[in-house]
Structure formats: C-alpha cells, structure tokens
Amino acid sequence: YYRMAETYGVRHFSFMPECYVWPKEQSLIEQSASKKAGPWIVKPAGSSQGKGATWHYFVLKIPFPLHFT
C-alpha cells in the first residue's frame, strides 16, 4: 500500500482505512484517537475470518489487552 501510494499518489488510495497493530503501535493509536472520532474496528490476529471482530466508538473503551477465544 505505502509503496503504491508513494508512486501514484495518496489520493488514489483514500479507500484504505488506517490500520494499526496493538500493542506495537499503541502510541500511534492514541495519537490518532485524539485527533479523530471512531468508529474503530478491532479484529483478532490470525485467520479468524472476522470472528471476534468488535466495533467501538471510543478507543478508551476497547478492552486492552485483547483476549479472543
């Protein structure tokens, strides 16, 4: 995504949502949350095929650490 956006311009890739990996990018998540409102879609790691995905409007209400079964 980033290479293509750099080559062809970000305006062609506005359909891509911002994505973060928790806990590695927790500070980026907090920075983004302070600038923008939700919704935030939280998905479990691995090939869960959408099982366990949750929808949140406020980052502070996301139950960290995330434990999916």
CSV table of N, CA and C in Angstrom, one decimal:
chain,number,residue,atom,x,y,z
A,1,TYR,N,0.8,-1.2,0.0
A,1,TYR,CA,0.0,0.0,0.0
A,1,TYR,C,0.9,1.3,0.0
A,2,TYR,N,1.8,1.3,0.9
A,2,TYR,CA,2.6,2.6,1.1
A,2,TYR,C,3.4,2.8,-0.2
A,3,ARG,N,4.0,1.8,-0.8
A,3,ARG,CA,4.8,2.0,-2.0
A,3,ARG,C,4.0,2.5,-3.1
A,4,MET,N,2.8,1.9,-3.3
A,4,MET,CA,1.9,2.3,-4.4
A,4,MET,C,1.4,3.7,-4.1
A,5,ALA,N,1.1,4.0,-2.9
A,5,ALA,CA,0.6,5.4,-2.6
A,5,ALA,C,1.7,6.4,-2.9
A,6,GLU,N,2.9,6.0,-2.6
A,6,GLU,CA,4.1,6.9,-2.8
A,6,GLU,C,4.3,7.1,-4.3
A,7,THR,N,4.1,6.0,-5.1
A,7,THR,CA,4.4,6.1,-6.5
A,7,THR,C,3.3,6.8,-7.2
A,8,TYR,N,2.0,6.5,-6.9
A,8,TYR,CA,0.9,7.0,-7.7
A,8,TYR,C,0.1,8.1,-7.0
A,9,GLY,N,0.4,8.4,-5.8
A,9,GLY,CA,-0.3,9.5,-5.0
A,9,GLY,C,-1.3,8.9,-4.1
A,10,VAL,N,-1.4,9.6,-2.9
A,10,VAL,CA,-2.3,9.1,-1.8
A,10,VAL,C,-3.7,9.3,-2.3
A,11,ARG,N,-4.1,10.2,-3.1
A,11,ARG,CA,-5.5,10.5,-3.5
A,11,ARG,C,-6.1,9.2,-4.2
A,12,HIS,N,-5.3,8.4,-4.8
A,12,HIS,CA,-5.8,7.2,-5.4
A,12,HIS,C,-6.1,6.1,-4.4
A,13,PHE,N,-5.6,6.2,-3.2
A,13,PHE,CA,-5.7,5.2,-2.2
A,13,PHE,C,-6.5,5.6,-1.0
A,14,SER,N,-7.4,6.5,-1.1
A,14,SER,CA,-8.2,7.0,0.0
A,14,SER,C,-9.2,6.0,0.6
A,15,PHE,N,-9.4,4.9,-0.1
A,15,PHE,CA,-10.3,3.9,0.3
A,15,PHE,C,-9.8,3.0,1.4
A,16,MET,N,-8.5,3.1,1.6
A,16,MET,CA,-7.8,2.2,2.6
A,16,MET,C,-7.9,2.9,4.0
A,17,PRO,N,-8.4,2.1,5.0
A,17,PRO,CA,-8.5,2.7,6.3
A,17,PRO,C,-7.1,2.7,7.0
A,18,GLU,N,-7.0,3.5,8.0
A,18,GLU,CA,-5.8,3.4,8.8
A,18,GLU,C,-5.8,2.1,9.6
A,19,CYS,N,-4.6,1.5,9.6
A,19,CYS,CA,-4.5,0.2,10.3
A,19,CYS,C,-3.4,0.3,11.3
A,20,TYR,N,-3.6,-0.4,12.5
A,20,TYR,CA,-2.5,-0.4,13.5
A,20,TYR,C,-2.4,-1.8,14.1
A,21,VAL,N,-1.2,-2.1,14.6
A,21,VAL,CA,-1.0,-3.4,15.3
A,21,VAL,C,-0.8,-3.1,16.7
A,22,TRP,N,-1.7,-3.6,17.6
A,22,TRP,CA,-1.5,-3.4,19.0
A,22,TRP,C,-0.8,-4.6,19.6
A,23,PRO,N,0.1,-4.5,20.5
A,23,PRO,CA,0.5,-3.3,21.3
A,23,PRO,C,1.6,-2.5,20.6
A,24,LYS,N,2.2,-3.1,19.6
A,24,LYS,CA,3.4,-2.5,18.9
A,24,LYS,C,3.2,-1.0,18.6
A,25,GLU,N,2.0,-0.6,18.1
A,25,GLU,CA,1.7,0.8,17.7
A,25,GLU,C,0.7,1.5,18.6
A,26,GLN,N,0.8,1.2,19.9
A,26,GLN,CA,-0.2,1.7,20.8
A,26,GLN,C,-0.1,3.3,20.8
A,27,SER,N,1.1,3.8,20.8
A,27,SER,CA,1.2,5.3,20.8
A,27,SER,C,0.6,5.9,19.6
A,28,LEU,N,0.7,5.3,18.4
A,28,LEU,CA,0.1,5.8,17.2
A,28,LEU,C,-1.4,5.7,17.3
A,29,ILE,N,-1.9,4.7,17.9
A,29,ILE,CA,-3.4,4.5,18.1
A,29,ILE,C,-3.9,5.7,19.0
A,30,GLU,N,-3.2,5.9,20.0
A,30,GLU,CA,-3.6,7.0,20.9
A,30,GLU,C,-3.5,8.4,20.3
A,31,GLN,N,-2.5,8.6,19.5
A,31,GLN,CA,-2.4,9.9,18.7
A,31,GLN,C,-3.6,10.0,17.8
A,32,SER,N,-3.8,9.0,17.0
A,32,SER,CA,-4.9,9.1,16.0
A,32,SER,C,-6.3,9.2,16.7
A,33,ALA,N,-6.5,8.6,17.8
A,33,ALA,CA,-7.7,8.7,18.6
A,33,ALA,C,-7.9,10.1,19.1
A,34,SER,N,-6.9,10.8,19.5
A,34,SER,CA,-7.0,12.1,20.0
A,34,SER,C,-7.4,13.1,18.9
A,35,LYS,N,-7.1,12.8,17.6
A,35,LYS,CA,-7.4,13.6,16.5
A,35,LYS,C,-8.8,13.3,15.9
A,36,LYS,N,-9.2,12.1,15.9
A,36,LYS,CA,-10.4,11.6,15.2
A,36,LYS,C,-11.3,10.8,16.1
A,37,ALA,N,-12.6,10.9,15.8
A,37,ALA,CA,-13.5,10.1,16.5
A,37,ALA,C,-13.6,8.7,15.8
A,38,GLY,N,-14.3,7.8,16.4
A,38,GLY,CA,-14.4,6.5,15.8
A,38,GLY,C,-15.3,6.5,14.6
A,39,PRO,N,-15.7,5.4,14.1
A,39,PRO,CA,-15.7,4.1,14.8
A,39,PRO,C,-14.3,3.4,14.6
A,40,TRP,N,-14.0,2.5,15.5
A,40,TRP,CA,-12.8,1.7,15.5
A,40,TRP,C,-13.2,0.3,15.4
A,41,ILE,N,-12.7,-0.4,14.4
A,41,ILE,CA,-13.0,-1.9,14.3
A,41,ILE,C,-11.7,-2.6,14.8
A,42,VAL,N,-12.0,-3.5,15.8
A,42,VAL,CA,-10.9,-4.2,16.4
A,42,VAL,C,-11.1,-5.7,15.9
A,43,LYS,N,-10.0,-6.2,15.3
A,43,LYS,CA,-10.0,-7.6,14.8
A,43,LYS,C,-9.0,-8.4,15.5
A,44,PRO,N,-9.2,-9.6,15.8
A,44,PRO,CA,-8.2,-10.5,16.3
A,44,PRO,C,-7.1,-10.9,15.3
A,45,ALA,N,-6.0,-11.2,15.8
A,45,ALA,CA,-4.9,-11.6,15.0
A,45,ALA,C,-5.1,-13.0,14.4
A,46,GLY,N,-4.5,-13.3,13.3
A,46,GLY,CA,-4.6,-14.6,12.7
A,46,GLY,C,-5.8,-14.7,11.8
A,47,SER,N,-6.0,-15.9,11.2
A,47,SER,CA,-7.0,-16.1,10.2
A,47,SER,C,-8.3,-16.4,10.9
A,48,SER,N,-8.9,-15.4,11.6
A,48,SER,CA,-10.2,-15.7,12.3
A,48,SER,C,-11.4,-15.4,11.4
A,49,GLN,N,-11.2,-15.0,10.2
A,49,GLN,CA,-12.3,-14.8,9.2
A,49,GLN,C,-13.4,-13.9,9.8
A,50,GLY,N,-13.0,-12.9,10.6
A,50,GLY,CA,-14.0,-11.9,11.1
A,50,GLY,C,-14.6,-12.3,12.4
A,51,LYS,N,-14.4,-13.5,12.9
A,51,LYS,CA,-14.9,-14.0,14.1
A,51,LYS,C,-14.2,-13.3,15.3
A,52,GLY,N,-15.0,-12.6,16.1
A,52,GLY,CA,-14.4,-11.9,17.3
A,52,GLY,C,-14.1,-10.4,17.0
A,53,ALA,N,-14.5,-10.0,15.8
A,53,ALA,CA,-14.3,-8.5,15.5
A,53,ALA,C,-15.3,-7.7,16.3
A,54,THR,N,-14.9,-6.6,16.8
A,54,THR,CA,-15.8,-5.7,17.6
A,54,THR,C,-15.7,-4.3,17.0
A,55,TRP,N,-16.7,-3.5,17.3
A,55,TRP,CA,-16.9,-2.2,16.8
A,55,TRP,C,-16.9,-1.2,18.0
A,56,HIS,N,-16.1,-0.2,18.1
A,56,HIS,CA,-16.0,0.7,19.2
A,56,HIS,C,-16.0,2.2,18.7
A,57,TYR,N,-16.6,3.1,19.4
A,57,TYR,CA,-16.6,4.5,19.1
A,57,TYR,C,-15.5,5.2,19.8
A,58,PHE,N,-15.1,4.7,21.0
A,58,PHE,CA,-14.1,5.3,21.8
A,58,PHE,C,-13.0,4.4,22.1
A,59,VAL,N,-11.7,4.8,21.8
A,59,VAL,CA,-10.6,3.9,22.0
A,59,VAL,C,-10.4,3.5,23.4
A,60,LEU,N,-10.7,4.4,24.3
A,60,LEU,CA,-10.5,4.2,25.7
A,60,LEU,C,-11.5,3.0,26.2
A,61,LYS,N,-12.5,2.7,25.5
A,61,LYS,CA,-13.4,1.7,25.9
A,61,LYS,C,-13.1,0.3,25.3
A,62,ILE,N,-12.0,0.3,24.5
A,62,ILE,CA,-11.6,-1.0,23.9
A,62,ILE,C,-10.9,-1.8,25.1
A,63,PRO,N,-11.3,-3.0,25.3
A,63,PRO,CA,-10.7,-3.8,26.4
A,63,PRO,C,-9.3,-4.3,26.1
A,64,PHE,N,-8.2,-3.5,26.5
A,64,PHE,CA,-6.9,-3.9,26.3
A,64,PHE,C,-6.4,-4.5,27.6
A,65,PRO,N,-5.6,-5.6,27.7
A,65,PRO,CA,-5.2,-6.3,26.5
A,65,PRO,C,-6.3,-7.1,25.9
A,66,LEU,N,-6.2,-7.3,24.6
A,66,LEU,CA,-7.3,-8.1,23.9
A,66,LEU,C,-7.1,-9.6,24.1
A,67,HIS,N,-8.1,-10.2,24.4
A,67,HIS,CA,-8.1,-11.7,24.6
A,67,HIS,C,-9.3,-12.2,23.8
A,68,PHE,N,-9.0,-13.0,22.8
A,68,PHE,CA,-10.0,-13.6,21.9
A,68,PHE,C,-10.0,-15.1,22.1
A,69,THR,N,-11.2,-15.7,22.1
A,69,THR,CA,-11.2,-17.1,22.3
A,69,THR,C,-11.7,-17.8,21.0
